Every structure is written in structure tokens, then in C-alpha cells.
CSV table of C-alpha atoms and ligand atoms in Angstrom, one decimal:
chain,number,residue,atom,x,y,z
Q,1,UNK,CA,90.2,62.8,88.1
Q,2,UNK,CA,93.2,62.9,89.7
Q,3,UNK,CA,94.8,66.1,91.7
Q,4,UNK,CA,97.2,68.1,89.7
Q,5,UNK,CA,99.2,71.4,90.1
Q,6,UNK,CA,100.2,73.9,87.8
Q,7,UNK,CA,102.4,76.9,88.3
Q,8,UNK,CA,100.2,80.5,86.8
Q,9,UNK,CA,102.3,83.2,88.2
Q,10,UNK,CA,105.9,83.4,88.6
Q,11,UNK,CA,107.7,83.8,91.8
Q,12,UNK,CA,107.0,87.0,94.3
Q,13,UNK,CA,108.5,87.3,97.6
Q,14,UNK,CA,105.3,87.2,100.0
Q,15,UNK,CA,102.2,86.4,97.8
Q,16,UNK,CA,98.7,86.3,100.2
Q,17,UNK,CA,95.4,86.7,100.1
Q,18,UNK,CA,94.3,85.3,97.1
Q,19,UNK,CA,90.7,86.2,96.6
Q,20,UNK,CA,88.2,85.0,93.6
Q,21,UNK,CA,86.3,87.8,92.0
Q,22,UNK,CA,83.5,85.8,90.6
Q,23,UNK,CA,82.0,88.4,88.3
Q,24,UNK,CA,85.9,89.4,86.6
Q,25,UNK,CA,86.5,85.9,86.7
Q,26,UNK,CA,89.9,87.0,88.1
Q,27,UNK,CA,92.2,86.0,91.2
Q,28,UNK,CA,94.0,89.0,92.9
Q,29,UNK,CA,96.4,88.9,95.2
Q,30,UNK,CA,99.0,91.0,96.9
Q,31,UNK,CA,102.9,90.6,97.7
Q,32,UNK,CA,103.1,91.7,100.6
Q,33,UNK,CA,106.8,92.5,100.9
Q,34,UNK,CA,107.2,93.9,97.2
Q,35,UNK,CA,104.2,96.2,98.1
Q,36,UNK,CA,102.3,95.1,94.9
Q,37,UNK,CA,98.9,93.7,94.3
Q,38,UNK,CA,98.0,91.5,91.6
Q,39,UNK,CA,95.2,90.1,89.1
Q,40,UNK,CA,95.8,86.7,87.3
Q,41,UNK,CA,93.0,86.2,84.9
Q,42,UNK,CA,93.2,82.4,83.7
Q,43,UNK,CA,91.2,82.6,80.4
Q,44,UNK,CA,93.9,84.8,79.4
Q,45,UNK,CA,96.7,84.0,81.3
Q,46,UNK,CA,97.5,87.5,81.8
Q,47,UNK,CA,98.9,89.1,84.9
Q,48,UNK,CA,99.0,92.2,86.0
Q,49,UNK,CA,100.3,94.5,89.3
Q,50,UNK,CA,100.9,97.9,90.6
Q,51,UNK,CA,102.6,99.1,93.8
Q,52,UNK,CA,101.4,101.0,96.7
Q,53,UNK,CA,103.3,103.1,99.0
Q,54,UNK,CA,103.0,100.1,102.0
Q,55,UNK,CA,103.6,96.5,102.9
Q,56,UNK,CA,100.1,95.3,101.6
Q,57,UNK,CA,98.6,92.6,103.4
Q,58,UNK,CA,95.1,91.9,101.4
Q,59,UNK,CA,93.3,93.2,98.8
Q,60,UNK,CA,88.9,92.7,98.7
Q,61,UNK,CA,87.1,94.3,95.5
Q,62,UNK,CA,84.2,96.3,97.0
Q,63,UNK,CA,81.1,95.2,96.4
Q,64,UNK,CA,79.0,96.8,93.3
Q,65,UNK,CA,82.4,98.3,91.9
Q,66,UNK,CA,85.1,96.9,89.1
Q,67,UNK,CA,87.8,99.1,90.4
Q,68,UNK,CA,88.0,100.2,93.7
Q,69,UNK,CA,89.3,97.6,96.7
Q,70,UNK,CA,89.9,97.8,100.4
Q,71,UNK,CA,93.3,97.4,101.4
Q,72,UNK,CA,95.1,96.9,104.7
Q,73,UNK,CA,98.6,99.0,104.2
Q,74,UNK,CA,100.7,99.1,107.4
Q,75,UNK,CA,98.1,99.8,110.0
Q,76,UNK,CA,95.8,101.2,107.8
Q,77,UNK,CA,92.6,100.2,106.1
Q,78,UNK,CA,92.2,102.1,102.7
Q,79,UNK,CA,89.8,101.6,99.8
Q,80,UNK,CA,91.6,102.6,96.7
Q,81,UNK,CA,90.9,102.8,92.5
Q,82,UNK,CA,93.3,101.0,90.3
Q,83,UNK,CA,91.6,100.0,86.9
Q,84,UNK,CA,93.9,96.6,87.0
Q,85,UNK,CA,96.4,97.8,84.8
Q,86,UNK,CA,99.8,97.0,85.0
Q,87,UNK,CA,101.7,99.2,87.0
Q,88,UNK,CA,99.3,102.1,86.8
Q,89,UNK,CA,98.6,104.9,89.5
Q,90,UNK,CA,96.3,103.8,92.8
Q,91,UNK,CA,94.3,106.7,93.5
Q,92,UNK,CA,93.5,106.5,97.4
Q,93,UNK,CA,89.5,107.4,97.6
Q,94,UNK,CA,89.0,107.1,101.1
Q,95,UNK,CA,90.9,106.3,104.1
Q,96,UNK,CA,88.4,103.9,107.1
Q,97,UNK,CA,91.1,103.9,110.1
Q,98,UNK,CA,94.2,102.9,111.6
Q,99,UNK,CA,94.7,100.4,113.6
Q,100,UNK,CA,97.1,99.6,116.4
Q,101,UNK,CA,98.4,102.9,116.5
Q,102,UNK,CA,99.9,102.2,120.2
Q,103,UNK,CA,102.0,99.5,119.0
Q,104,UNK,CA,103.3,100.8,115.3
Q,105,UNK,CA,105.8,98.0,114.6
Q,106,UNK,CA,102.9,95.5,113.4
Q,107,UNK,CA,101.1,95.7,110.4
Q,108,UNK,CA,97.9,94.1,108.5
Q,109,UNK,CA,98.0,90.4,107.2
Q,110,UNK,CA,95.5,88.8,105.9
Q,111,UNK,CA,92.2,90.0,105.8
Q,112,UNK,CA,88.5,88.4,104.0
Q,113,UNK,CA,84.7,89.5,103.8
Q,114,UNK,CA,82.9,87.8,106.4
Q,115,UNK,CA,79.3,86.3,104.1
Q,116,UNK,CA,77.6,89.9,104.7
Q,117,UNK,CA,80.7,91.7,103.7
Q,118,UNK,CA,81.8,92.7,106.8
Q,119,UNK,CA,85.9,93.0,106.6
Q,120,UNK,CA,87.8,90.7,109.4
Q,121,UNK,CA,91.7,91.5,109.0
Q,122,UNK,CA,94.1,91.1,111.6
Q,123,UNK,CA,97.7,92.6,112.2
Q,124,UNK,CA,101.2,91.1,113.4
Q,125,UNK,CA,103.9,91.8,115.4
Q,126,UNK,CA,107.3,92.9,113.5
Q,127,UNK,CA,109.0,90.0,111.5
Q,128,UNK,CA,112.5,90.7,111.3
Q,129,UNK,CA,114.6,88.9,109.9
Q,130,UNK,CA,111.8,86.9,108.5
Q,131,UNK,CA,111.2,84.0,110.2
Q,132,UNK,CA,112.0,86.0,113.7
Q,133,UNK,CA,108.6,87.4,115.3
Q,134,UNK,CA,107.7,89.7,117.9
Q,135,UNK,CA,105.0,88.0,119.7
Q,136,UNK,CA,101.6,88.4,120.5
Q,137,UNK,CA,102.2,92.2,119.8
Q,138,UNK,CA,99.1,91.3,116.8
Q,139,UNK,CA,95.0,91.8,117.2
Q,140,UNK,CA,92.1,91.1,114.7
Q,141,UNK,CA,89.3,93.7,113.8
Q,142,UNK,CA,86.2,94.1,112.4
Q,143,UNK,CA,85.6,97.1,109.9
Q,144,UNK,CA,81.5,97.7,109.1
Q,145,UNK,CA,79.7,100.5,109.2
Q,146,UNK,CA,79.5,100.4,112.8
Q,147,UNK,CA,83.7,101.2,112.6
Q,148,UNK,CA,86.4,99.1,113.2
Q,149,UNK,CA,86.5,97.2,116.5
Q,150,UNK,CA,89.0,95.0,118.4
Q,151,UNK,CA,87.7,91.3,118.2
Q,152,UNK,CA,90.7,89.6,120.1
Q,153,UNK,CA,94.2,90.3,121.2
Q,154,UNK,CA,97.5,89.2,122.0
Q,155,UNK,CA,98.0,87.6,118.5
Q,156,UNK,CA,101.2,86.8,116.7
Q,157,UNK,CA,100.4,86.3,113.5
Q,158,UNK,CA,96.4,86.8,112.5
Q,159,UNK,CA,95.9,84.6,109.6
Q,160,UNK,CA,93.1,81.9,108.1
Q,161,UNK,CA,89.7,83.1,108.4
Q,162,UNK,CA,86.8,81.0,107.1
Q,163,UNK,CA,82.7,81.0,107.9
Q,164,UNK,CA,80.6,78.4,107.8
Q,165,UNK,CA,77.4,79.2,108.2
Q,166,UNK,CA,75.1,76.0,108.9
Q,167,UNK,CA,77.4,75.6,111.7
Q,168,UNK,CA,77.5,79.5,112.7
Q,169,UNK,CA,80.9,79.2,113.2
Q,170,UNK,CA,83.7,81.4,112.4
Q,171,UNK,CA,87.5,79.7,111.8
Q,172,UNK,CA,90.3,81.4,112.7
Q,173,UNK,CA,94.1,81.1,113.5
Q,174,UNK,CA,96.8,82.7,115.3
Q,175,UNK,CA,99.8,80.9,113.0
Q,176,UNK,CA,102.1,80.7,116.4
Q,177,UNK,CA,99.8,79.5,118.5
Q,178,UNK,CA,99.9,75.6,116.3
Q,179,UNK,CA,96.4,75.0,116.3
Q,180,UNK,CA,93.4,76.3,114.7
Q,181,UNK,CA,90.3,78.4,116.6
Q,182,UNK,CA,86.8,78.0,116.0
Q,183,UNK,CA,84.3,80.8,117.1
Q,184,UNK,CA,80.6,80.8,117.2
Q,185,UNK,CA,79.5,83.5,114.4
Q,186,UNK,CA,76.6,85.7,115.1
Q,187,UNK,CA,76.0,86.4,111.6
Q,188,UNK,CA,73.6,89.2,112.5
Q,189,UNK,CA,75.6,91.3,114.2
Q,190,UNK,CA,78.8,90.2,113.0
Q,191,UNK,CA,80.2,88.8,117.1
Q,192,UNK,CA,82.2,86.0,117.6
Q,193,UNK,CA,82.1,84.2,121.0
Q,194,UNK,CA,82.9,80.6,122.8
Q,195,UNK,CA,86.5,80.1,121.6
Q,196,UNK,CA,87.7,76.6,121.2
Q,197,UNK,CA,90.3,74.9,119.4
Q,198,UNK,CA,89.6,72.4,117.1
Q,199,UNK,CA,92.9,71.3,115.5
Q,200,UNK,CA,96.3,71.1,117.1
Q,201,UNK,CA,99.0,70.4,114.5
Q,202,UNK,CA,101.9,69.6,116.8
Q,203,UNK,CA,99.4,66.7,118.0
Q,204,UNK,CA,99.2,65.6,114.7
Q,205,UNK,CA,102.6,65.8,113.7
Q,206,UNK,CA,102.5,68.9,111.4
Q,207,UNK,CA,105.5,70.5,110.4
Q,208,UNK,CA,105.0,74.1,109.4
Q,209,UNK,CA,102.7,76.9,110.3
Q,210,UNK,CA,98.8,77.2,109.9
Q,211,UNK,CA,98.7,79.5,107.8
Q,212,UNK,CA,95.5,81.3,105.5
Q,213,UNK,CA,92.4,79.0,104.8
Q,214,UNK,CA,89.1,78.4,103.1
Q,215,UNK,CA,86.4,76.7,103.3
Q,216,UNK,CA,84.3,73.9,100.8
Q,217,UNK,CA,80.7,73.2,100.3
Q,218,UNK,CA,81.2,70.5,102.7
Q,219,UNK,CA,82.2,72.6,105.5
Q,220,UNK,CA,85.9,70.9,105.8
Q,221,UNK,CA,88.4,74.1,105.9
Q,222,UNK,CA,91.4,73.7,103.5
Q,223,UNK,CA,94.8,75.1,105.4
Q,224,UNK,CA,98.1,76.7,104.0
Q,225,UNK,CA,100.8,75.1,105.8
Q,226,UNK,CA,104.2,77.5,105.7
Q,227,UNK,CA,107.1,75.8,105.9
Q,228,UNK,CA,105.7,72.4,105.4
Q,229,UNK,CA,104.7,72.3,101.4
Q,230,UNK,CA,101.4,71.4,101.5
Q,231,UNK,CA,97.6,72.6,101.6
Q,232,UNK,CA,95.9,70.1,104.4
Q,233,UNK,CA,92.3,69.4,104.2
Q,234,UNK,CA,90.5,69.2,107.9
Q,235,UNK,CA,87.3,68.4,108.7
Q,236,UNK,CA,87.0,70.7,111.8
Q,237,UNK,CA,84.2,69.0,113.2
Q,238,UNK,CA,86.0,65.7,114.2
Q,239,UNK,CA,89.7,67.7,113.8
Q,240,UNK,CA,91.1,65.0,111.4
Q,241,UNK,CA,92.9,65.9,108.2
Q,242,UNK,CA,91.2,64.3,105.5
Q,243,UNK,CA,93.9,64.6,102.5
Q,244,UNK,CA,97.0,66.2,102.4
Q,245,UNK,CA,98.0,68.3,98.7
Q,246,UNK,CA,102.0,68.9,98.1
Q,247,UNK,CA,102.8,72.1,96.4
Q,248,UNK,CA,105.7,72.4,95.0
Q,249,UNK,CA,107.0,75.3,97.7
Q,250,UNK,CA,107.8,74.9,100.9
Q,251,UNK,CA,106.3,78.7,102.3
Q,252,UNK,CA,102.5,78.1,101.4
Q,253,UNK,CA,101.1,81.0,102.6
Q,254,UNK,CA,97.0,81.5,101.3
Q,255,UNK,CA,94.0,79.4,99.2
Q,256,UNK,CA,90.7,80.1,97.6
Q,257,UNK,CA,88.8,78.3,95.6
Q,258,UNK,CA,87.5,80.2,92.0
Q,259,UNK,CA,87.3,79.1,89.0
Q,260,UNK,CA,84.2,79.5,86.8
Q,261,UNK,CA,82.8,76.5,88.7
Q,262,UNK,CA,84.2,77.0,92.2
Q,263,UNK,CA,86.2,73.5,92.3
Q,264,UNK,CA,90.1,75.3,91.2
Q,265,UNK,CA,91.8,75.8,94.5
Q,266,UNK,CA,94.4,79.2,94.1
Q,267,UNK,CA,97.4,78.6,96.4
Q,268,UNK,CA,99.6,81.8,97.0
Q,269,UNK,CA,103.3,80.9,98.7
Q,270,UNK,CA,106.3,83.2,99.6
Q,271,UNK,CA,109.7,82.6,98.3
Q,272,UNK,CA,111.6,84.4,101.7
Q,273,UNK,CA,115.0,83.6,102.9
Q,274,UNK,CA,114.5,82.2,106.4
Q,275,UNK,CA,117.1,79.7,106.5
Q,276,UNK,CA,117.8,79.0,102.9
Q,277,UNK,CA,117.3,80.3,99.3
Q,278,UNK,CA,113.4,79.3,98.1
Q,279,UNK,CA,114.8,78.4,94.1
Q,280,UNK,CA,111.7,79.5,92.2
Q,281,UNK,CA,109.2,78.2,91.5
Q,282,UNK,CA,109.1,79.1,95.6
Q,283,UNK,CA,106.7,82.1,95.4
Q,284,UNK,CA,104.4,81.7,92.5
Q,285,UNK,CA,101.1,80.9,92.6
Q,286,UNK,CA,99.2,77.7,91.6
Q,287,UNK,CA,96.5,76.5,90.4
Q,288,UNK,CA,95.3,73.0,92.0
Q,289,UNK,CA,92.5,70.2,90.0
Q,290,UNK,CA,90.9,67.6,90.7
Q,291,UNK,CA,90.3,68.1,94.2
Q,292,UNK,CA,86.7,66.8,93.5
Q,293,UNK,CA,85.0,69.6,95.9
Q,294,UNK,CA,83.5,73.0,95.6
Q,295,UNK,CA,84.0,76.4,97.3
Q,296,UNK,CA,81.5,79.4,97.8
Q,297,UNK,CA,81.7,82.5,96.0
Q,298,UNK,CA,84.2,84.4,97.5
Q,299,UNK,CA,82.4,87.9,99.3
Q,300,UNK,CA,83.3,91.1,98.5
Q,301,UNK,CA,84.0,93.9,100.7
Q,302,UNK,CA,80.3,96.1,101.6
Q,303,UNK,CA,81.6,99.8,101.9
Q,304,UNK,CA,79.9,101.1,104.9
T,401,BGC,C1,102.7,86.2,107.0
T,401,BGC,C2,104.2,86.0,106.9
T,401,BGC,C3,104.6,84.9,107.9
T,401,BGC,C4,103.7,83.7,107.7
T,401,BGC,C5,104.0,82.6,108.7
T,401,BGC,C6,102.0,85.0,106.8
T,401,BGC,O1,100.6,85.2,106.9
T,401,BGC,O2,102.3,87.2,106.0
T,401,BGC,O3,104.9,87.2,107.1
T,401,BGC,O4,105.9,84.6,107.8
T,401,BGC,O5,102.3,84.1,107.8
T,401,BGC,O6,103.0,81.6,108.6
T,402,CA,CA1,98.3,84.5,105.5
């Protein structure tokens, strides 16, 4: 079978953090800078959004419900009810914490379960006019039941995120930094220690941005590249890139894999005027076969 592409949602202005929801068989995702989030069902081809009162940088179903997600708002981490109806009220049901609070120009980008439903989501420094970042202003945190905790600092952009268990590693990036971390996991108790770096995309001759990621049965991690049209497959453990997937935008911004059998990879991408008009279809999401490989389910959030 060969790889092809096809176009599902039309154009937004920031679309990120596509997640799976296995059981609603639906993909949501937010736009960050319109403030909405999203639900694309594929059976149906419908697609609905509403909009919240903040830039909204993920959205996670919780675990055990059909209408209430966590959120990252601005600095803070929400879980709210919306029944997935386009643009209907979100009812805010309870509010888990604020982050950053001594440095209130960032705000949350992306954010994913970690494979007990822990929330990982990170923040970023002010991006004004887009393209233009304040740097290293950015931290990622962990939200459980224990609270929400600093895991690392001095980030620019916090974006990817990925687990692999077998290897108990934990894959990460800071988009500025042009290279992509790896973290031993502690799936126990949720830690991450023993940074290295296991791809460097200006030594391979990358243009663009490591942006959000996921991972395939086979443990390689499949990376949004901004600015540089394409979803690269890497195989983190010998930091090649394996195959290399043109979309049909240049700002590729997030993936997951769904699908009723897990083998569909969702890619979300922006549509933002850096240095030149993104003509459409810059911004919609797509819908990528025939990669020939298979995700896991994607985890929802565990309310504490
Ligand atoms: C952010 C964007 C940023 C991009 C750069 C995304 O995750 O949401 O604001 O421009 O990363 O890679
Ligand atoms: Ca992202």
C-alpha cells in the first residue's frame, strides 16, 4: 500500500494536540490561537468546536468520562464539560493549578497522558509576532495526584512527548533547542532522569522545527517538523530517520496515530503568517495511510 494524504478539516490558525479517543472513535484537537477545541469524527466526517475564554494549548478526555477534558488555558490547567457540540457552553468543573505564575507572559503548549495517565504539559515563552520567541522563559510539569511539579526548566518551546516503555524512556523536545531529548521514565513514580540527546536535526540537515510527536509499536517516534512540510520517522535508538512523509503545509505542528486499528496517523499544522501567507489548505488537518505501522492507544487523562 502505498502512503497517501487526505485533507479532513479545513484550515485553523494553530491546530495541536491531536489526541485519539479510542472509545468515541474521535480525534480532538485544539487551535490554539482561535481559542477553540475540536472533535473530527471520521465515520461521519463531522466536525465540531467550541471556544474557551484562553489560548488553549491541549485538550485530554479524562479517563471514565465522555464529556469532561483537562485543558491547559494560559497558565492554567482546567478540567472542563462540553458534550462535543458545536459551539456549545464549557462549563469549568474544577480548576488543578497555575503554573508559572512568576513569569505570566508564557503559556501551556502541548500536553499528553503519560501510559498511567499522569498529565506532562509544558509552557512557552511569549511568541510575538509569531515566529519571534522569548526564550527559555518555558518549563514542563507534571500534574497527578501528588500536584503539579516542575520537571525541567529554561525551555523555549515544550513540545513532543512520547513513552516507550520497554525502553523506559520518556521522549521529549524543546523545539529551539534542534534536537530531540530522551529521558529515562520511572513509570512508577512518574520521574524522569539521565538526559541525553538522541537526534540533532541541524546535523542531519533538517530544516524546520521539532515539533509534537508520537510513538509506533516499533518504538521509532514519528516528528512534526514546522516549517519544513513533513512528518519524519526516527528511530531514536540509532538517531536515523527512517522515512520522511510530505504534508501538504509547511507549519506541521502535532501527530497521533487513531484509527479503529491504530495504523491512520492524524497530523495537525498551523496556517500563521511568519514570513508569508500559508494559502489553505495550510492549517487543516490530515489524515495519513499506508504508513504500514501501528500506534498505541492514546491515554487519557487519570483525574487525581
Ligand atoms: C507552538 C507554536 C510554535 C511552534 C514552533 C508549537 O508547538 O504552539 O506556537 O510556533 O511550536 O515549532
Ligand atoms: Ca506542538
Amino acid at each position: 500500500m502505498s502512503v497517501s494524504v487526505q485533507k479532513i478539516v479545513d484550515p485553523v490558525v494553530l491546530g495541536e494536540g491531536p489526541h485519539w479517543d479510542d472509545k468515541q472513535q474521535a480525534l480532538y484537537f485544539v487551535d490554539i490561537n482561535m481559542k477553540t477545541i475540536n472533535k473530527y469524527v471520521p465515520t461521519t466526517g463531522e466536525h465540531t468546536k467550541t471556544t474557551l475564554d484562553g489560548r488553549v494549548g491541549f485538550i485530554l478526555p479524562v479517563d471514565g468520562t465522555d464529556d469532561q477534558f483537562v485543558v491547559g488555558v494560559e497558565r492554567k490547567f482546567l478540567v472542563i464539560q462540553w458534550d462535543g457540540k458545536d459551539g456549545s457552553t464549557v462549563k469549568v468543573v474544577k480548576e488543578l493549578g497555575e503554573v508559572d505564575q512568576d513569569v505570566p507572559t508564557t503559556r501551556i503548549n502541548d500536553g499528553k497522558a503519560d501510559p498511567k495517565g499522569r498529565l506532562f504539559a509544558g509552557t512557552m515563552g511569549c511568541e510575538d509576532p509569531p515566529g519571534n520567541f522569548d526564550m527559555e522563559k518555558g518549563s514542563l510539569f507534571r500534574v497527578d495526584r501528588r500536584g503539579i511539579v516542575k520537571m525541567c526548566s529554561g525551555i523555549s518551546i515544550s513540545n513532543g512527548l512520547a513513552w516507550d516503555l520497554r525502553e523506559k524512556a520518556m521522549y521529549y523536545n524543546d523545539s529551539l533547542e534542534s534536537k530531540i531529548r530522551r529521558y529515562d521514565y520511572d513509570v512508577d513514580t512518574g520521574d524522569i532522569s539521565n538526559l541525553k540527546y538522541v537526534f540533532d536535526l541541524k546535523k542531519n540537515n533538517i530544516d524546520g522545527l521539532a515539533d509534537g510527536m508520537t510513538i509506533d509499536t516499533d518504538g521509532n517516534i514519528w516528528v512534526a517538523i514546522f516549517n519544513g512540510s513533513c512528518v519524519l520517522k526516527i528511530d531514536p535508538k540509532a538517531g536515523t530517520v527512517l522515512q520522511r512523509v510530505p504534508i501538504p503545509a509547511k507549519q506541521v505542528t502535532s501527530v497521533t496515530f487513531g484509527g479503529p486499528n491504530l495504523d491512520v496517523l492524524f497530523v495537525t499544522t498551523a496556517s500563521m503568517f511568519i514570513t508569508e501567507e500559508q494559502k489553505p489548505p495550510c492549517g487543516s488537518t490530515f489524515m495519513v495511510f499506508g504508513l504500514g505501522v501501528k500506534g498505541h492507544p492514546n491515554v487519557n487523562f487519570k483525574l487525581p
